[in-house]
Structures are given as structure tokens and as C-alpha cells.
Amino acid sequence: MVPVSLMPIPSRIAAAERELSELLAYPEERLAAIIKEVGFRCDCCSRCCTRAFNGHVFLLDRDVVIARKIDPKSVEPAPYPEFCDQNGTFYVSGFALKAQDDDCGSCWFLKNNRCRIYDQRFSICRVYPYMLHREPDERGKIDWRQIAGLNEHGEYNTEIPEILCQEAAAETREYETACIRQEISFLLYIQDYFSRNHLRHVQKIHDDRMRAFARGGEIRIMVFCNGRLEEHRVHNTR
Ligand code: SF4
Ligand code: SF4
């Protein structure tokens, strides 16, 4: 089976649209029931706000606007750009939160183990650890996952009022649909942009430039956000 990232763009758009339909058909009350049954309670350890535990914190476009208003330096191009044209320019969808230069890669907004912008925290920060997307299990069988890092953090079997379970389920599904819609917009834009500008993705140039980047080189990267491309020059500082 061809990995999704190597599929032609039209196939990827079709796959993302199928994923969106599946997500919209998923009964919200089923997710609410799982949230109720698991009874997750955050113990405020703050590990999910670090790269050591959670990798990058990807932002929806609407969150990028908020993050930049709070602190224009708080975002950076999302990592792992998947498209690279024949001139060596990369293309990526969206931004991620920057990390501080500490041992665990704390989020830019984490201070003394607390979020310093908690009331304005971003969509992913609000729904975590709830999620609703399909992934292969250890035997390769595709199934839904609803809780990230189950049994690896927090407390379980706490009593959560029904109404809060329903609200969390609705918010989680809204977040997941927004992610897929953002991905579809990116793919449609790139398909059209490459066609209009006689560009094509070249995997070898992608791989060569990423290796140079890993050694500390600079890459030019066009970030798709809120319907347009922004140019950035990025160095690998890690
Ligand atoms: S914005 Fe706040 S809640 Fe979100 S990852 Fe950063 S510190 Fe954590
Ligand atoms: S959501 Fe989990 S990892 Fe994040 S602060 Fe709460 S218990 Fe810790």
C-alpha cells in the first residue's frame, strides 16, 4: 500500500474527503459515552505541553491568528514539509507552537508548569487528550482512537457530568473536522499553485534538502495559512 504522504494529490484529497465523511457520520453520543466511561481527569502535570511528551503542537489557522496577537514570535512553520518543488522550495500546511530552549522543549507559553495564556489556549489544548481519528492498531487494523496516551498520564474513572461529556465530544469532533478541512484546503491550493506555476514535487530534492537542513542548513519554506502562502527561511537549530 502506498503511504498517504506519497499518494498523488488528487488521491490524497479524495482520501481526506472520505475521512471527513466518516468523521461526520461518527455518532457524537458514542464519543460522549467513551469520555464518560474512561473518566479522565487531568492532574496538571503539564507534560502534554512539552515536546518530550507530545511532539509538536500544531495549530489551526484560527489559532495562529490568536497566537500571533498574543506574541508574534510564538509560532513557527509546521515541521516535516511534505512538498518540495524542482527549485528546492518546500511547502507545508500551517504553523506549530514554538518550544522554549529547555531540556524538555516546553511550549512557548508554559511558565512554572502552568499555561500562562490558559483562558486563550488553542483548540488542540482545549480538547486534549480527546481525539477522534482513525489509525492502524498494532496489527494494522484501522480503527478509531478517542483518547491520546491512554493510561500514560492523568487519572481515570472519575465521575464526569453528562453535559460536560457531551460538550467535550462536540468540541473534539469540531476540532478534528477543522483539521481535515484545513488539510483539504492546503492540498487543493498546492494542486492549483503547482499547476499554474509549472511546479512539480521532486522527492529526491526534498530528501537531499532535508538532510542538509538536519545538518544545520537553511531551507526556504512556503507556509499555507488562512488561504495564502507565507514565505519563511528556517534553520535547524536543534
Ligand atoms: S498554549 Fe498552554 S495549554 Fe497549549 S501547549 Fe502551550 S502551555 Fe500547553
Ligand atoms: S492532559 Fe495529561 S499530560 Fe496534560 S497536564 Fe493533564 S495529565 Fe498532564
PDB file of C-alpha atoms and ligand atoms in Angstrom:
ATOM      1  CA  MET A   1       0.000   0.000   0.000  1.00  0.00           C
ATOM      2  CA  VAL A   2       1.343   3.470  -0.929  1.00  0.00           C
ATOM      3  CA  PRO A   3       1.900   5.656   2.189  1.00  0.00           C
ATOM      4  CA  VAL A   4      -0.605   8.510   2.240  1.00  0.00           C
ATOM      5  CA  SER A   5       2.181  11.124   2.027  1.00  0.00           C
ATOM      6  CA  LEU A   6       3.414   9.649  -1.291  1.00  0.00           C
ATOM      7  CA  MET A   7      -0.009   9.452  -2.963  1.00  0.00           C
ATOM      8  CA  PRO A   8      -0.713  11.869  -5.839  1.00  0.00           C
ATOM      9  CA  ILE A   9      -2.512  14.997  -4.624  1.00  0.00           C
ATOM     10  CA  PRO A  10      -5.940  14.110  -6.149  1.00  0.00           C
ATOM     11  CA  SER A  11      -5.867  10.736  -4.339  1.00  0.00           C
ATOM     12  CA  ARG A  12      -4.950  12.471  -1.105  1.00  0.00           C
ATOM     13  CA  ILE A  13      -7.799  14.944  -1.473  1.00  0.00           C
ATOM     14  CA  ALA A  14     -10.215  12.065  -2.120  1.00  0.00           C
ATOM     15  CA  ALA A  15      -8.851  10.179   0.933  1.00  0.00           C
ATOM     16  CA  ALA A  16      -9.203  13.261   3.151  1.00  0.00           C
ATOM     17  CA  GLU A  17     -12.768  13.815   1.934  1.00  0.00           C
ATOM     18  CA  ARG A  18     -13.632  10.188   2.760  1.00  0.00           C
ATOM     19  CA  GLU A  19     -12.087  10.669   6.204  1.00  0.00           C
ATOM     20  CA  LEU A  20     -14.193  13.787   6.715  1.00  0.00           C
ATOM     21  CA  SER A  21     -17.394  11.916   5.772  1.00  0.00           C
ATOM     22  CA  GLU A  22     -16.533   9.103   8.210  1.00  0.00           C
ATOM     23  CA  LEU A  23     -15.884  11.632  10.933  1.00  0.00           C
ATOM     24  CA  LEU A  24     -19.162  13.460  10.342  1.00  0.00           C
ATOM     25  CA  ALA A  25     -21.016  10.136  10.415  1.00  0.00           C
ATOM     26  CA  TYR A  26     -19.463   9.099  13.750  1.00  0.00           C
ATOM     27  CA  PRO A  27     -22.180   9.328  16.415  1.00  0.00           C
ATOM     28  CA  GLU A  28     -21.243  12.109  18.826  1.00  0.00           C
ATOM     29  CA  GLU A  29     -23.073  10.321  21.659  1.00  0.00           C
ATOM     30  CA  ARG A  30     -20.705   7.357  21.241  1.00  0.00           C
ATOM     31  CA  LEU A  31     -17.721   9.619  21.864  1.00  0.00           C
ATOM     32  CA  ALA A  32     -19.520  11.216  24.830  1.00  0.00           C
ATOM     33  CA  ALA A  33     -20.174   7.726  26.276  1.00  0.00           C
ATOM     34  CA  ILE A  34     -16.482   6.793  25.936  1.00  0.00           C
ATOM     35  CA  ILE A  35     -15.439  10.039  27.638  1.00  0.00           C
ATOM     36  CA  LYS A  36     -17.867   9.207  30.460  1.00  0.00           C
ATOM     37  CA  GLU A  37     -16.665   5.617  30.747  1.00  0.00           C
ATOM     38  CA  VAL A  38     -12.939   6.480  30.775  1.00  0.00           C
ATOM     39  CA  GLY A  39     -13.473   9.271  33.307  1.00  0.00           C
ATOM     40  CA  PHE A  40     -10.173  11.012  32.513  1.00  0.00           C
ATOM     41  CA  ARG A  41      -9.076  13.725  34.885  1.00  0.00           C
ATOM     42  CA  CYS A  42      -6.075  15.969  34.230  1.00  0.00           C
ATOM     43  CA  ASP A  43      -3.636  16.084  37.149  1.00  0.00           C
ATOM     44  CA  CYS A  44      -1.935  19.217  35.743  1.00  0.00           C
ATOM     45  CA  CYS A  45       1.466  17.559  35.298  1.00  0.00           C
ATOM     46  CA  SER A  46       1.975  19.795  32.192  1.00  0.00           C
ATOM     47  CA  ARG A  47       3.819  17.054  30.276  1.00  0.00           C
ATOM     48  CA  CYS A  48       1.495  17.450  27.255  1.00  0.00           C
ATOM     49  CA  CYS A  49       2.837  20.988  26.914  1.00  0.00           C
ATOM     50  CA  THR A  50       6.329  19.681  26.146  1.00  0.00           C
ATOM     51  CA  ARG A  51       7.877  18.196  23.029  1.00  0.00           C
ATOM     52  CA  ALA A  52       9.402  15.426  25.110  1.00  0.00           C
ATOM     53  CA  PHE A  53       5.898  14.023  25.697  1.00  0.00           C
ATOM     54  CA  ASN A  54       3.824  15.272  22.826  1.00  0.00           C
ATOM     55  CA  GLY A  55       5.926  16.312  19.841  1.00  0.00           C
ATOM     56  CA  HIS A  56       4.814  19.493  18.145  1.00  0.00           C
ATOM     57  CA  VAL A  57       1.644  21.398  18.964  1.00  0.00           C
ATOM     58  CA  PHE A  58       0.037  22.027  15.567  1.00  0.00           C
ATOM     59  CA  LEU A  59      -2.317  24.965  15.288  1.00  0.00           C
ATOM     60  CA  LEU A  60      -5.474  25.503  13.317  1.00  0.00           C
ATOM     61  CA  ASP A  61      -5.357  28.637  11.177  1.00  0.00           C
ATOM     62  CA  ARG A  62      -7.780  30.419  13.516  1.00  0.00           C
ATOM     63  CA  ASP A  63      -5.409  29.683  16.419  1.00  0.00           C
ATOM     64  CA  VAL A  64      -2.434  31.116  14.536  1.00  0.00           C
ATOM     65  CA  VAL A  65      -4.241  34.476  14.443  1.00  0.00           C
ATOM     66  CA  ILE A  66      -4.747  34.357  18.234  1.00  0.00           C
ATOM     67  CA  ALA A  67      -1.183  33.185  18.942  1.00  0.00           C
ATOM     68  CA  ARG A  68       0.313  35.961  16.842  1.00  0.00           C
ATOM     69  CA  LYS A  69      -1.817  38.573  18.600  1.00  0.00           C
ATOM     70  CA  ILE A  70      -0.564  37.353  21.977  1.00  0.00           C
ATOM     71  CA  ASP A  71       3.052  37.033  20.829  1.00  0.00           C
ATOM     72  CA  PRO A  72       4.113  37.225  17.160  1.00  0.00           C
ATOM     73  CA  LYS A  73       7.211  35.144  17.972  1.00  0.00           C
ATOM     74  CA  SER A  74       5.232  32.204  19.375  1.00  0.00           C
ATOM     75  CA  VAL A  75       4.722  30.261  16.130  1.00  0.00           C
ATOM     76  CA  GLU A  76       6.978  28.595  13.591  1.00  0.00           C
ATOM     77  CA  PRO A  77       6.321  26.752  10.304  1.00  0.00           C
ATOM     78  CA  ALA A  78       4.940  23.275  10.988  1.00  0.00           C
ATOM     79  CA  PRO A  79       7.717  20.675  10.746  1.00  0.00           C
ATOM     80  CA  TYR A  80       8.048  17.880   8.165  1.00  0.00           C
ATOM     81  CA  PRO A  81       7.114  19.791   4.979  1.00  0.00           C
ATOM     82  CA  GLU A  82       5.893  17.182   2.532  1.00  0.00           C
ATOM     83  CA  PHE A  83       6.117  19.007  -0.785  1.00  0.00           C
ATOM     84  CA  CYS A  84       9.302  20.327  -2.368  1.00  0.00           C
ATOM     85  CA  ASP A  85       9.349  21.763  -5.855  1.00  0.00           C
ATOM     86  CA  GLN A  86      12.082  21.359  -8.501  1.00  0.00           C
ATOM     87  CA  ASN A  87      13.703  24.614  -7.265  1.00  0.00           C
ATOM     88  CA  GLY A  88      14.115  23.318  -3.724  1.00  0.00           C
ATOM     89  CA  THR A  89      11.304  25.344  -2.118  1.00  0.00           C
ATOM     90  CA  PHE A  90       9.270  23.491   0.497  1.00  0.00           C
ATOM     91  CA  TYR A  91       5.533  23.783   1.148  1.00  0.00           C
ATOM     92  CA  VAL A  92       3.824  22.985   4.427  1.00  0.00           C
ATOM     93  CA  SER A  93       0.377  23.401   5.873  1.00  0.00           C
ATOM     94  CA  GLY A  94       0.203  25.725   8.835  1.00  0.00           C
ATOM     95  CA  PHE A  95       2.177  26.585  11.931  1.00  0.00           C
ATOM     96  CA  ALA A  96       3.128  24.916  15.197  1.00  0.00           C
ATOM     97  CA  LEU A  97       3.825  26.481  18.564  1.00  0.00           C
ATOM     98  CA  LYS A  98       7.468  27.259  19.215  1.00  0.00           C
ATOM     99  CA  ALA A  99       9.238  25.494  22.054  1.00  0.00           C
ATOM    100  CA  GLN A 100      11.491  27.071  24.639  1.00  0.00           C
ATOM    101  CA  ASP A 101      15.157  26.193  24.657  1.00  0.00           C
ATOM    102  CA  ASP A 102      14.991  23.881  27.684  1.00  0.00           C
ATOM    103  CA  ASP A 103      15.588  20.157  28.161  1.00  0.00           C
ATOM    104  CA  CYS A 104      12.027  19.011  27.515  1.00  0.00           C
ATOM    105  CA  GLY A 105      11.026  21.540  24.822  1.00  0.00           C
ATOM    106  CA  SER A 106       8.396  23.329  26.884  1.00  0.00           C
ATOM    107  CA  CYS A 107       5.742  25.189  24.939  1.00  0.00           C
ATOM    108  CA  TRP A 108       6.483  28.873  24.404  1.00  0.00           C
ATOM    109  CA  PHE A 109       3.584  29.691  26.740  1.00  0.00           C
ATOM    110  CA  LEU A 110       4.468  27.339  29.593  1.00  0.00           C
ATOM    111  CA  LYS A 111       5.798  29.024  32.722  1.00  0.00           C
ATOM    112  CA  ASN A 112       6.404  27.332  36.079  1.00  0.00           C
ATOM    113  CA  ASN A 113       4.499  24.290  34.769  1.00  0.00           C
ATOM    114  CA  ARG A 114       1.390  26.345  34.037  1.00  0.00           C
ATOM    115  CA  CYS A 115      -0.033  27.730  30.804  1.00  0.00           C
ATOM    116  CA  ARG A 116       0.325  31.498  31.013  1.00  0.00           C
ATOM    117  CA  ILE A 117      -2.426  32.064  28.431  1.00  0.00           C
ATOM    118  CA  TYR A 118      -4.813  29.397  29.743  1.00  0.00           C
ATOM    119  CA  ASP A 119      -8.010  31.372  29.075  1.00  0.00           C
ATOM    120  CA  GLN A 120      -6.940  31.845  25.445  1.00  0.00           C
ATOM    121  CA  ARG A 121      -5.360  28.422  24.906  1.00  0.00           C
ATOM    122  CA  PHE A 122      -5.688  26.906  21.472  1.00  0.00           C
ATOM    123  CA  SER A 123      -8.157  24.369  20.035  1.00  0.00           C
ATOM    124  CA  ILE A 124      -5.852  21.371  20.468  1.00  0.00           C
ATOM    125  CA  CYS A 125      -5.014  22.438  24.032  1.00  0.00           C
ATOM    126  CA  ARG A 126      -8.734  22.585  24.828  1.00  0.00           C
ATOM    127  CA  VAL A 127      -9.649  19.134  23.532  1.00  0.00           C
ATOM    128  CA  TYR A 128      -6.531  17.153  24.553  1.00  0.00           C
ATOM    129  CA  PRO A 129      -6.420  14.235  25.369  1.00  0.00           C
ATOM    130  CA  TYR A 130      -9.669  13.620  23.497  1.00  0.00           C
ATOM    131  CA  MET A 131      -9.313  12.909  19.816  1.00  0.00           C
ATOM    132  CA  LEU A 132     -11.370  11.309  17.076  1.00  0.00           C
ATOM    133  CA  HIS A 133      -9.440   9.923  14.208  1.00  0.00           C
ATOM    134  CA  ARG A 134      -8.718   6.589  12.674  1.00  0.00           C
ATOM    135  CA  GLU A 135      -5.327   4.957  12.926  1.00  0.00           C
ATOM    136  CA  PRO A 136      -3.945   1.469  12.381  1.00  0.00           C
ATOM    137  CA  ASP A 137      -3.576  -0.561  15.608  1.00  0.00           C
ATOM    138  CA  GLU A 138      -0.545  -2.767  16.326  1.00  0.00           C
ATOM    139  CA  ARG A 139      -1.930  -5.397  13.885  1.00  0.00           C
ATOM    140  CA  GLY A 140      -2.540  -2.802  11.162  1.00  0.00           C
ATOM    141  CA  LYS A 141      -6.321  -2.769  11.626  1.00  0.00           C
ATOM    142  CA  ILE A 142      -7.720   0.739  11.119  1.00  0.00           C
ATOM    143  CA  ASP A 143      -9.917   1.824  13.979  1.00  0.00           C
ATOM    144  CA  TRP A 144     -10.997   4.964  15.826  1.00  0.00           C
ATOM    145  CA  ARG A 145      -8.889   6.372  18.660  1.00  0.00           C
ATOM    146  CA  GLN A 146     -10.624   8.602  21.170  1.00  0.00           C
ATOM    147  CA  ILE A 147      -8.101   9.212  23.975  1.00  0.00           C
ATOM    148  CA  ALA A 148      -4.445  10.129  23.426  1.00  0.00           C
ATOM    149  CA  GLY A 149      -1.875   8.445  25.678  1.00  0.00           C
ATOM    150  CA  LEU A 150      -4.469   6.331  27.487  1.00  0.00           C
ATOM    151  CA  ASN A 151      -3.123   5.271  30.907  1.00  0.00           C
ATOM    152  CA  GLU A 152       0.104   7.227  30.391  1.00  0.00           C
ATOM    153  CA  HIS A 153      -0.991  10.419  32.115  1.00  0.00           C
ATOM    154  CA  GLY A 154      -3.684  11.826  34.361  1.00  0.00           C
ATOM    155  CA  GLU A 155      -6.248   9.966  36.456  1.00  0.00           C
ATOM    156  CA  TYR A 156      -9.106   7.719  35.382  1.00  0.00           C
ATOM    157  CA  ASN A 157     -12.563   6.547  36.430  1.00  0.00           C
ATOM    158  CA  THR A 158     -13.597   9.919  37.806  1.00  0.00           C
ATOM    159  CA  GLU A 159     -17.241  10.950  37.613  1.00  0.00           C
ATOM    160  CA  ILE A 160     -17.797  13.452  34.773  1.00  0.00           C
ATOM    161  CA  PRO A 161     -21.243  15.085  34.442  1.00  0.00           C
ATOM    162  CA  GLU A 162     -23.127  14.034  31.301  1.00  0.00           C
ATOM    163  CA  ILE A 163     -23.322  17.567  29.953  1.00  0.00           C
ATOM    164  CA  LEU A 164     -19.527  18.012  30.137  1.00  0.00           C
ATOM    165  CA  CYS A 165     -19.026  14.710  28.274  1.00  0.00           C
ATOM    166  CA  GLN A 166     -21.335  15.920  25.524  1.00  0.00           C
ATOM    167  CA  GLU A 167     -19.583  19.277  25.313  1.00  0.00           C
ATOM    168  CA  ALA A 168     -16.150  17.609  25.147  1.00  0.00           C
ATOM    169  CA  ALA A 169     -17.381  15.224  22.419  1.00  0.00           C
ATOM    170  CA  ALA A 170     -18.801  18.076  20.340  1.00  0.00           C
ATOM    171  CA  GLU A 171     -15.677  20.202  20.736  1.00  0.00           C
ATOM    172  CA  THR A 172     -13.411  17.284  19.855  1.00  0.00           C
ATOM    173  CA  ARG A 173     -15.302  16.457  16.697  1.00  0.00           C
ATOM    174  CA  GLU A 174     -15.400  20.111  15.671  1.00  0.00           C
ATOM    175  CA  TYR A 175     -11.623  20.286  16.122  1.00  0.00           C
ATOM    176  CA  GLU A 176     -10.992  17.120  14.112  1.00  0.00           C
ATOM    177  CA  THR A 177     -13.227  18.238  11.246  1.00  0.00           C
ATOM    178  CA  ALA A 178     -11.454  21.627  11.195  1.00  0.00           C
ATOM    179  CA  CYS A 179      -8.100  19.785  10.904  1.00  0.00           C
ATOM    180  CA  ILE A 180      -9.255  17.734   7.924  1.00  0.00           C
ATOM    181  CA  ARG A 181     -10.832  20.750   6.227  1.00  0.00           C
ATOM    182  CA  GLN A 182      -7.554  22.630   6.679  1.00  0.00           C
ATOM    183  CA  GLU A 183      -5.665  19.739   5.091  1.00  0.00           C
ATOM    184  CA  ILE A 184      -8.065  19.610   2.135  1.00  0.00           C
ATOM    185  CA  SER A 185      -7.715  23.383   1.601  1.00  0.00           C
ATOM    186  CA  PHE A 186      -3.927  23.022   1.603  1.00  0.00           C
ATOM    187  CA  LEU A 187      -3.957  20.171  -0.916  1.00  0.00           C
ATOM    188  CA  LEU A 188      -6.370  21.970  -3.237  1.00  0.00           C
ATOM    189  CA  TYR A 189      -4.290  25.139  -3.056  1.00  0.00           C
ATOM    190  CA  ILE A 190      -0.997  23.322  -3.745  1.00  0.00           C
ATOM    191  CA  GLN A 191      -2.528  21.382  -6.631  1.00  0.00           C
ATOM    192  CA  ASP A 192      -3.661  24.606  -8.260  1.00  0.00           C
ATOM    193  CA  TYR A 193      -0.496  26.599  -7.382  1.00  0.00           C
ATOM    194  CA  PHE A 194       1.833  23.932  -8.765  1.00  0.00           C
ATOM    195  CA  SER A 195      -0.211  23.674 -11.946  1.00  0.00           C
ATOM    196  CA  ARG A 196      -0.334  27.467 -12.531  1.00  0.00           C
ATOM    197  CA  ASN A 197       3.383  27.910 -11.850  1.00  0.00           C
ATOM    198  CA  HIS A 198       4.638  24.812 -13.679  1.00  0.00           C
ATOM    199  CA  LEU A 199       5.988  23.318 -10.465  1.00  0.00           C
ATOM    200  CA  ARG A 200       6.228  19.681  -9.508  1.00  0.00           C
ATOM    201  CA  HIS A 201       7.135  17.812  -6.360  1.00  0.00           C
ATOM    202  CA  VAL A 202      10.581  16.156  -6.564  1.00  0.00           C
ATOM    203  CA  GLN A 203      11.149  13.648  -3.791  1.00  0.00           C
ATOM    204  CA  LYS A 204      14.916  13.451  -4.315  1.00  0.00           C
ATOM    205  CA  ILE A 205      15.361  17.216  -3.927  1.00  0.00           C
ATOM    206  CA  HIS A 206      13.087  17.046  -0.874  1.00  0.00           C
ATOM    207  CA  ASP A 207      15.217  14.329   0.725  1.00  0.00           C
ATOM    208  CA  ASP A 208      18.569  15.953  -0.144  1.00  0.00           C
ATOM    209  CA  ARG A 209      17.492  19.362   1.214  1.00  0.00           C
ATOM    210  CA  MET A 210      16.047  17.818   4.375  1.00  0.00           C
ATOM    211  CA  ARG A 211      19.363  16.060   5.020  1.00  0.00           C
ATOM    212  CA  ALA A 212      21.225  19.363   4.568  1.00  0.00           C
ATOM    213  CA  PHE A 213      18.662  21.027   6.872  1.00  0.00           C
ATOM    214  CA  ALA A 214      19.259  18.358   9.538  1.00  0.00           C
ATOM    215  CA  ARG A 215      22.973  19.267   9.383  1.00  0.00           C
ATOM    216  CA  GLY A 216      22.114  22.919  10.107  1.00  0.00           C
ATOM    217  CA  GLY A 217      21.389  24.279   6.629  1.00  0.00           C
ATOM    218  CA  GLU A 218      18.684  26.781   5.731  1.00  0.00           C
ATOM    219  CA  ILE A 219      15.530  25.980   3.793  1.00  0.00           C
ATOM    220  CA  ARG A 220      13.007  28.234   2.096  1.00  0.00           C
ATOM    221  CA  ILE A 221       9.547  27.202   3.081  1.00  0.00           C
ATOM    222  CA  MET A 222       6.152  28.473   1.973  1.00  0.00           C
ATOM    223  CA  VAL A 223       3.595  28.084   4.739  1.00  0.00           C
ATOM    224  CA  PHE A 224      -0.065  27.802   3.783  1.00  0.00           C
ATOM    225  CA  CYS A 225      -2.195  29.600   6.356  1.00  0.00           C
ATOM    226  CA  ASN A 226      -5.591  31.281   6.143  1.00  0.00           C
ATOM    227  CA  GLY A 227      -5.820  30.831   2.386  1.00  0.00           C
ATOM    228  CA  ARG A 228      -2.411  32.114   1.306  1.00  0.00           C
ATOM    229  CA  LEU A 229       1.281  31.208   1.246  1.00  0.00           C
ATOM    230  CA  GLU A 230       3.769  32.979   3.541  1.00  0.00           C
ATOM    231  CA  GLU A 231       7.483  32.780   2.833  1.00  0.00           C
ATOM    232  CA  HIS A 232       9.847  31.772   5.650  1.00  0.00           C
ATOM    233  CA  ARG A 233      13.531  30.899   5.875  1.00  0.00           C
ATOM    234  CA  VAL A 234      14.228  28.301   8.507  1.00  0.00           C
ATOM    235  CA  HIS A 235      17.407  26.932  10.138  1.00  0.00           C
ATOM    236  CA  ASN A 236      17.532  23.746  12.105  1.00  0.00           C
ATOM    237  CA  THR A 237      18.731  24.925  15.492  1.00  0.00           C
ATOM    238  CA  ARG A 238      18.296  21.606  17.319  1.00  0.00           C
TER     239      ARG A 238
HETATM  240  S1  SF4 B   1      -0.622  27.006  24.845  1.00  0.00           S
HETATM  241 FE1  SF4 B   1      -0.758  26.472  27.004  1.00  0.00          FE
HETATM  242  S2  SF4 B   1      -2.017  24.618  27.075  1.00  0.00           S
HETATM  243 FE2  SF4 B   1      -1.323  24.866  24.963  1.00  0.00          FE
HETATM  244  S3  SF4 B   1       0.559  23.637  24.795  1.00  0.00           S
HETATM  245 FE3  SF4 B   1       1.159  25.743  25.337  1.00  0.00          FE
HETATM  246  S4  SF4 B   1       1.311  25.808  27.562  1.00  0.00           S
HETATM  247 FE4  SF4 B   1       0.129  23.973  26.985  1.00  0.00          FE
HETATM  248  S1  SF4 B   2      -3.639  16.438  29.985  1.00  0.00           S
HETATM  249 FE1  SF4 B   2      -2.376  14.750  30.760  1.00  0.00          FE
HETATM  250  S2  SF4 B   2      -0.246  15.252  30.251  1.00  0.00           S
HETATM  251 FE2  SF4 B   2      -1.504  17.125  30.066  1.00  0.00          FE
HETATM  252  S3  SF4 B   2      -1.311  18.153  32.037  1.00  0.00           S
HETATM  253 FE3  SF4 B   2      -3.142  16.876  32.126  1.00  0.00          FE
HETATM  254  S4  SF4 B   2      -2.480  14.904  32.967  1.00  0.00           S
HETATM  255 FE4  SF4 B   2      -0.642  16.011  32.334  1.00  0.00          FE
END
